[in-house]
Amino acid sequence: QVQLVESGGGLVQAGGSLRLSCVASGRTFTDYSMGWFRQAPGENREFITGISKNGLNAYYADSVKGRFTISRDNVQNIVYLQMNSLKPEDTAVYYCAATVNYYSINRYDWWGRGTQVTVSS
């Protein structure tokens, strides 16, 4: 089992940027595809991006494509989410997740506790 801890959330103005980090521990990091999800109040959890085990391929939901970038450091066991051009509708709790499945399939098995991102208008 892998343990995931997110950090980097906060309050930012619209148009600004944030970088989220997720540190993984407990198992071999490169055994897992990694992803980020988000959940806004009253909404379903949304799968926004995933990255392959070797970091060479990524999937993005249309809602974040061109603004968010996922990356991973397979030495430090960290996955990042760089978020640019943030909008108030990006406000949500952001969750890091891991899976042994293909990175772009919404079937993730292990989850962090989440970090709050709030974008003010």
XYZ file of N, CA and C in Angstrom:
363
model
N 0.837 -1.181 0.000
C 0.000 0.000 0.000
C 0.883 1.246 0.000
N 0.438 2.264 -0.705
C 1.196 3.507 -0.804
C 0.491 4.578 0.010
N 1.260 5.408 0.696
C 0.722 6.542 1.444
C 1.039 7.830 0.682
N 0.053 8.729 0.644
C 0.166 9.957 -0.141
C -0.153 11.159 0.724
N 0.683 12.187 0.656
C 0.466 13.401 1.435
C 0.622 14.608 0.517
N -0.463 15.375 0.386
C -0.455 16.556 -0.468
C -0.051 17.796 0.318
N 0.463 18.785 -0.407
C 0.746 20.091 0.163
C 0.731 21.125 -0.951
N 0.720 22.397 -0.554
C 0.826 23.471 -1.531
C -0.452 24.222 -1.825
N -1.563 23.782 -1.242
C -2.808 24.499 -1.470
C -2.808 25.847 -0.775
N -3.830 26.643 -1.071
C -3.935 27.952 -0.453
C -4.911 28.830 -1.174
N -4.827 30.115 -0.862
C -5.708 31.122 -1.456
C -4.906 31.913 -2.493
N -5.477 32.062 -3.680
C -4.803 32.778 -4.747
C -5.843 33.574 -5.529
N -5.443 34.672 -6.101
C -6.343 35.466 -6.930
C -6.487 34.839 -8.313
N -7.589 35.109 -8.934
C -7.812 34.640 -10.296
C -6.680 35.121 -11.201
N -6.225 34.218 -12.058
C -5.092 34.509 -12.925
C -3.755 34.098 -12.345
N -3.746 33.774 -11.066
C -2.517 33.398 -10.405
C -2.160 31.935 -10.593
N -1.104 31.530 -9.889
C -0.580 30.173 -10.014
C -0.345 29.556 -8.644
N -0.414 28.245 -8.605
C -0.047 27.453 -7.433
C 0.596 26.177 -7.921
N 1.474 25.619 -7.099
C 2.011 24.296 -7.381
C 1.725 23.383 -6.205
N 1.024 22.310 -6.488
C 0.747 21.293 -5.482
C 1.805 20.199 -5.564
N 2.107 19.639 -4.410
C 3.041 18.523 -4.332
C 2.366 17.360 -3.622
N 2.803 16.167 -3.953
C 2.297 14.967 -3.292
C 3.478 14.023 -3.095
N 3.779 13.751 -1.853
C 4.870 12.839 -1.525
C 4.304 11.450 -1.289
N 4.903 10.474 -1.942
C 4.463 9.084 -1.815
C 5.475 8.292 -0.999
N 4.963 7.362 -0.213
C 5.842 6.500 0.575
C 5.187 5.140 0.738
N 6.010 4.171 1.089
C 5.483 2.864 1.435
C 5.707 1.790 0.401
N 5.753 2.145 -0.858
C 5.960 1.165 -1.905
C 6.837 1.782 -2.989
N 7.203 0.979 -3.972
C 8.023 1.455 -5.079
C 7.222 2.437 -5.922
N 7.674 3.670 -5.968
C 6.913 4.741 -6.604
C 6.643 4.461 -8.066
N 7.587 3.896 -8.755
C 7.432 3.664 -10.188
C 6.516 2.481 -10.507
N 5.968 1.847 -9.496
C 4.935 0.829 -9.718
C 3.571 1.460 -9.995
N 3.469 2.790 -9.787
C 2.170 3.447 -9.817
C 2.095 4.547 -10.856
N 0.972 4.550 -11.567
C 0.557 5.767 -12.248
C 0.017 6.707 -11.176
N 0.156 8.001 -11.407
C -0.285 8.991 -10.422
C -1.280 9.956 -11.048
N -2.162 10.455 -10.224
C -3.164 11.380 -10.754
C -3.565 12.419 -9.722
N -4.290 13.401 -10.215
C -4.881 14.416 -9.360
C -6.385 14.488 -9.659
N -7.137 14.587 -8.594
C -8.576 14.766 -8.663
C -8.918 16.027 -7.883
N -10.132 16.516 -8.088
C -10.591 17.622 -7.268
C -12.092 17.470 -7.003
N -12.505 18.068 -5.900
C -13.924 18.028 -5.547
C -14.327 19.366 -4.970
N -15.259 20.014 -5.657
C -15.808 21.276 -5.182
C -17.034 20.991 -4.322
N -17.409 21.907 -3.450
C -18.587 21.693 -2.590
C -19.829 21.385 -3.413
N -20.504 20.306 -3.052
C -21.729 19.933 -3.738
C -21.541 19.294 -5.089
N -20.288 19.045 -5.469
C -20.005 18.464 -6.782
C -19.401 17.072 -6.627
N -19.460 16.301 -7.716
C -18.774 15.023 -7.741
C -17.273 15.237 -7.878
N -16.531 14.249 -7.441
C -15.086 14.308 -7.613
C -14.748 14.217 -9.096
N -13.833 15.052 -9.529
C -13.452 15.150 -10.941
C -12.014 14.677 -11.139
N -11.811 13.785 -12.075
C -10.473 13.321 -12.462
C -9.903 14.348 -13.424
N -8.848 15.051 -13.044
C -8.358 16.140 -13.881
C -7.066 15.817 -14.617
N -6.232 14.948 -14.082
C -4.980 14.641 -14.765
C -4.344 13.383 -14.218
N -3.625 12.671 -15.083
C -2.877 11.488 -14.678
C -1.568 11.436 -15.437
N -0.593 10.770 -14.846
C 0.729 10.658 -15.466
C 1.200 9.218 -15.386
N 1.874 8.787 -16.434
C 2.340 7.408 -16.506
C 3.457 7.140 -15.511
N 3.760 5.857 -15.340
C 4.746 5.459 -14.340
C 6.129 6.037 -14.624
N 6.478 6.161 -15.905
C 7.790 6.710 -16.254
C 7.762 8.223 -16.459
N 6.600 8.813 -16.331
C 6.480 10.267 -16.432
C 6.450 10.813 -17.835
N 6.400 9.949 -18.833
C 6.513 10.423 -20.219
C 5.162 10.751 -20.852
N 4.108 10.284 -20.261
C 2.784 10.498 -20.846
C 1.821 11.024 -19.795
N 0.916 11.901 -20.233
C -0.041 12.493 -19.303
C -1.395 12.660 -19.974
N -2.402 12.629 -19.144
C -3.791 12.870 -19.553
C -4.283 14.127 -18.835
N -5.101 14.932 -19.543
C -5.700 16.107 -18.925
C -7.177 16.183 -19.285
N -7.987 16.492 -18.302
C -9.383 16.794 -18.581
C -9.467 18.123 -19.326
N -10.509 18.280 -20.103
C -10.678 19.512 -20.877
C -10.714 20.748 -19.980
N -11.226 20.572 -18.778
C -11.383 21.710 -17.871
C -10.052 22.321 -17.439
N -8.954 21.566 -17.557
C -7.653 22.066 -17.105
C -6.595 22.056 -18.189
N -6.921 21.506 -19.336
C -5.947 21.367 -20.411
C -5.416 22.735 -20.833
N -4.101 22.826 -20.939
C -3.460 24.082 -21.319
C -3.152 25.002 -20.153
N -3.699 24.701 -18.973
C -3.451 25.539 -17.793
C -2.703 24.777 -16.695
N -2.972 23.496 -16.573
C -2.355 22.682 -15.527
C -1.334 21.732 -16.151
N -0.277 21.441 -15.392
C 0.735 20.494 -15.837
C 1.076 19.546 -14.703
N 1.007 18.257 -14.998
C 1.401 17.246 -14.028
C 2.808 16.783 -14.349
N 3.583 16.512 -13.306
C 4.920 15.976 -13.490
C 5.264 15.123 -12.279
N 6.311 14.342 -12.401
C 6.723 13.495 -11.288
C 8.231 13.397 -11.223
N 8.721 13.227 -10.017
C 10.136 13.023 -9.743
C 10.265 11.616 -9.164
N 10.756 10.691 -9.973
C 10.823 9.295 -9.555
C 12.031 8.996 -8.668
N 12.827 9.989 -8.381
C 13.905 9.839 -7.400
C 13.414 10.276 -6.023
N 12.721 11.426 -5.996
C 12.208 11.968 -4.734
C 10.832 11.419 -4.365
N 10.214 10.671 -5.259
C 8.876 10.097 -5.032
C 7.820 11.184 -4.823
N 7.833 12.153 -5.701
C 6.902 13.277 -5.612
C 6.198 13.450 -6.960
N 4.928 13.760 -6.884
C 4.184 14.169 -8.071
C 3.722 15.604 -7.847
N 3.798 16.399 -8.906
C 3.466 17.815 -8.834
C 2.261 18.128 -9.713
N 1.573 19.185 -9.334
C 0.542 19.750 -10.196
C 0.780 21.251 -10.249
N 1.289 21.716 -11.384
C 1.463 23.148 -11.606
C 0.170 23.698 -12.184
N -0.398 24.673 -11.505
C -1.682 25.242 -11.911
C -1.489 26.711 -12.239
N -1.723 27.062 -13.479
C -1.582 28.446 -13.960
C -2.933 28.965 -14.420
N -3.012 30.279 -14.556
C -4.243 30.928 -15.027
C -5.455 30.434 -14.255
N -5.333 30.417 -12.959
C -6.399 29.870 -12.125
C -7.665 30.707 -12.207
N -8.793 30.006 -12.110
C -10.114 30.610 -12.195
C -10.884 30.308 -10.916
N -11.861 31.135 -10.580
C -12.662 30.834 -9.378
C -13.284 29.432 -9.421
N -13.608 28.943 -10.592
C -14.200 27.609 -10.693
C -13.199 26.488 -10.451
N -11.936 26.813 -10.292
C -10.942 25.819 -9.895
C -10.935 25.592 -8.389
N -11.697 26.373 -7.659
C -11.770 26.214 -6.214
C -12.312 24.839 -5.857
N -11.532 24.095 -5.060
C -11.897 22.720 -4.706
C -10.864 22.165 -3.744
N -11.169 21.009 -3.195
C -10.153 20.212 -2.505
C -9.492 19.336 -3.566
N -8.178 19.377 -3.597
C -7.411 18.630 -4.594
C -6.782 17.404 -3.929
N -6.963 16.266 -4.573
C -6.491 14.989 -4.044
C -5.474 14.358 -4.985
N -4.430 13.874 -4.411
C -3.443 13.057 -5.114
C -3.894 11.602 -5.030
N -3.640 10.834 -6.080
C -4.065 9.447 -6.089
C -3.066 8.595 -6.853
N -3.083 7.298 -6.561
C -2.174 6.350 -7.194
C -2.950 5.130 -7.666
N -2.437 4.511 -8.721
C -3.055 3.303 -9.253
C -2.007 2.453 -9.941
N -2.267 1.152 -9.981
C -1.420 0.277 -10.786
C -1.965 0.173 -12.208
N -3.114 0.773 -12.448
C -3.746 0.750 -13.751
C -3.150 1.810 -14.671
N -3.657 1.830 -15.898
C -3.234 2.825 -16.870
C -3.570 4.222 -16.376
N -2.688 5.180 -16.619
C -2.772 6.490 -15.976
C -4.008 7.294 -16.363
N -4.553 7.046 -17.539
C -5.664 7.876 -18.000
C -7.030 7.271 -17.696
N -7.038 6.133 -17.069
C -8.302 5.485 -16.704
C -8.659 5.893 -15.282
N -9.892 6.302 -15.102
C -10.351 6.785 -13.804
C -10.625 5.607 -12.878
N -9.555 4.914 -12.520
C -9.652 3.792 -11.580
C -8.448 3.844 -10.656
N -8.500 4.795 -9.750
C -7.408 5.001 -8.810
C -7.758 4.400 -7.457
N -6.762 3.861 -6.779
C -7.021 3.015 -5.611
C -6.558 3.603 -4.288
N -5.553 4.459 -4.336
C -5.011 5.014 -3.093
C -5.083 6.528 -3.174
N -5.395 7.147 -2.042
C -5.716 8.572 -2.021
C -5.025 9.288 -0.872
N -4.658 10.541 -1.124
C -4.250 11.406 -0.041
C -5.460 12.022 0.626
N -5.221 12.862 1.613
C -6.315 13.475 2.363
C -6.792 14.767 1.728
N -6.041 15.293 0.786
C -6.478 16.468 0.065
C -5.873 17.762 0.581
N -5.855 18.751 -0.298
C -5.399 20.092 0.058
C -6.349 21.096 -0.596
N -6.724 22.110 0.164
C -7.721 23.068 -0.307
C -7.068 24.120 -1.201
N -7.693 24.366 -2.342
C -7.309 25.459 -3.236
C -8.508 26.382 -3.381
N -8.305 27.648 -3.085
C -9.364 28.644 -3.205
C -8.882 29.763 -4.118
N -9.672 30.033 -5.152
C -9.321 31.073 -6.116
C -10.348 32.192 -5.995
N -9.890 33.358 -5.644
C -10.791 34.509 -5.470
C -10.888 35.307 -6.767
N -12.061 35.891 -6.963
C -12.279 36.653 -8.205
C -11.898 38.115 -8.025
